Amino acid sequence: MRIGELAKASGVSVRALRHYDALNLLSPVRSDNGYRAFTEDDLRRVKLIRLFLSVGFRLEEIREYGPCWQGGADLNSPPHLPDTLAFYERKLHDIDAQIAGLQAVRERLRGHMRHLQAPPLS
């Protein structure tokens, strides 16, 4: 299928698909006339990319993990499950660190607010 057909089938813009291709997240074949030819496997990859993005992964993280899922592998299959779980665990660790950082900022802000609301010392 051509890029426009993949865009329609996946609900992703042609621009985003070109970006994914530039990051080597997709592997279209170039036809003699230079057009990209995508397969059902590329459609599956785009859907996985969108899933990963929707739960907070960045494209760079997805690209680093890509060799584990780009070959058409089932992420839930026994050979790939440990890598998939490790990928998710790393992201959960990152999210936990972000939450801790935001909680610290919130507490500093609350402290500053309490300071501003305190009655002036006589």
Short mmCIF file of C-alpha atoms in Angstrom, two decimals, residues 8-83:
data_model
loop_
_atom_site.label_atom_id
_atom_site.label_comp_id
_atom_site.label_asym_id
_atom_site.label_seq_id
_atom_site.Cartn_x
_atom_site.Cartn_y
_atom_site.Cartn_z
CA LYS A 8 -6.04 6.26 6.02
CA ALA A 9 -5.84 2.71 7.42
CA SER A 10 -3.91 3.79 10.53
CA GLY A 11 -5.48 7.18 11.23
CA VAL A 12 -1.99 8.74 11.23
CA SER A 13 -1.01 11.67 9.05
CA VAL A 14 1.24 11.23 6.04
CA ARG A 15 3.65 13.67 7.67
CA ALA A 16 3.87 11.53 10.82
CA LEU A 17 4.40 8.39 8.72
CA ARG A 18 7.26 10.07 6.87
CA HIS A 19 8.75 11.02 10.23
CA TYR A 20 8.45 7.43 11.50
CA ASP A 21 10.09 6.25 8.29
CA ALA A 22 12.93 8.76 8.69
CA LEU A 23 13.52 7.34 12.19
CA ASN A 24 13.64 3.83 10.70
CA LEU A 25 10.55 2.80 12.64
CA LEU A 26 8.99 1.56 9.41
CA SER A 27 10.55 -0.45 6.63
CA PRO A 28 8.82 0.29 3.34
CA VAL A 29 10.17 -1.01 0.10
CA ARG A 30 10.90 1.56 -2.59
CA SER A 31 9.32 0.80 -5.92
CA ASP A 32 11.04 1.52 -9.24
CA ASN A 33 9.35 4.92 -9.38
CA GLY A 34 10.60 5.81 -5.87
CA TYR A 35 7.28 5.48 -4.07
CA ARG A 36 7.21 3.81 -0.69
CA ALA A 37 5.32 0.53 -0.59
CA PHE A 38 4.05 -0.41 2.87
CA THR A 39 2.81 -3.77 4.09
CA GLU A 40 0.37 -5.00 6.70
CA ASP A 41 3.37 -5.36 9.00
CA ASP A 42 3.99 -1.61 8.67
CA LEU A 43 0.35 -0.98 9.58
CA ARG A 44 0.81 -3.15 12.69
CA ARG A 45 3.98 -1.20 13.56
CA VAL A 46 2.19 2.13 13.21
CA LYS A 47 -0.53 0.91 15.56
CA LEU A 48 2.12 -0.17 18.09
CA ILE A 49 3.90 3.18 17.76
CA ARG A 50 0.63 4.96 18.48
CA LEU A 51 0.00 2.69 21.47
CA PHE A 52 3.48 3.36 22.85
CA LEU A 53 3.07 7.11 22.31
CA SER A 54 -0.33 7.09 24.02
CA VAL A 55 1.17 5.68 27.23
CA GLY A 56 4.03 8.16 27.35
CA PHE A 57 6.91 6.68 25.38
CA ARG A 58 8.93 9.05 23.22
CA LEU A 59 9.81 8.17 19.65
CA GLU A 60 13.48 7.86 20.62
CA GLU A 61 12.56 5.26 23.27
CA ILE A 62 10.43 3.41 20.75
CA ARG A 63 13.27 3.47 18.24
CA GLU A 64 15.72 2.07 20.79
CA TYR A 65 13.31 -0.75 21.58
CA GLY A 66 12.39 -1.20 17.93
CA PRO A 67 14.57 -4.20 17.13
CA CYS A 68 12.49 -6.19 19.61
CA TRP A 69 9.21 -5.56 17.79
CA GLN A 70 9.98 -4.46 14.24
CA GLY A 71 10.56 -7.92 12.84
CA GLY A 72 6.89 -8.78 13.14
CA ALA A 73 7.39 -10.36 16.54
CA ASP A 74 4.54 -10.75 18.97
CA LEU A 75 5.55 -8.77 22.06
CA ASN A 76 3.62 -11.17 24.28
CA SER A 77 5.34 -14.27 22.94
CA PRO A 78 7.70 -16.05 25.37
CA PRO A 79 10.94 -15.05 23.61
CA HIS A 80 10.02 -11.33 23.64
CA LEU A 81 8.05 -11.05 26.87
CA PRO A 82 11.07 -10.35 29.13
CA ASP A 83 12.24 -7.54 26.81
#
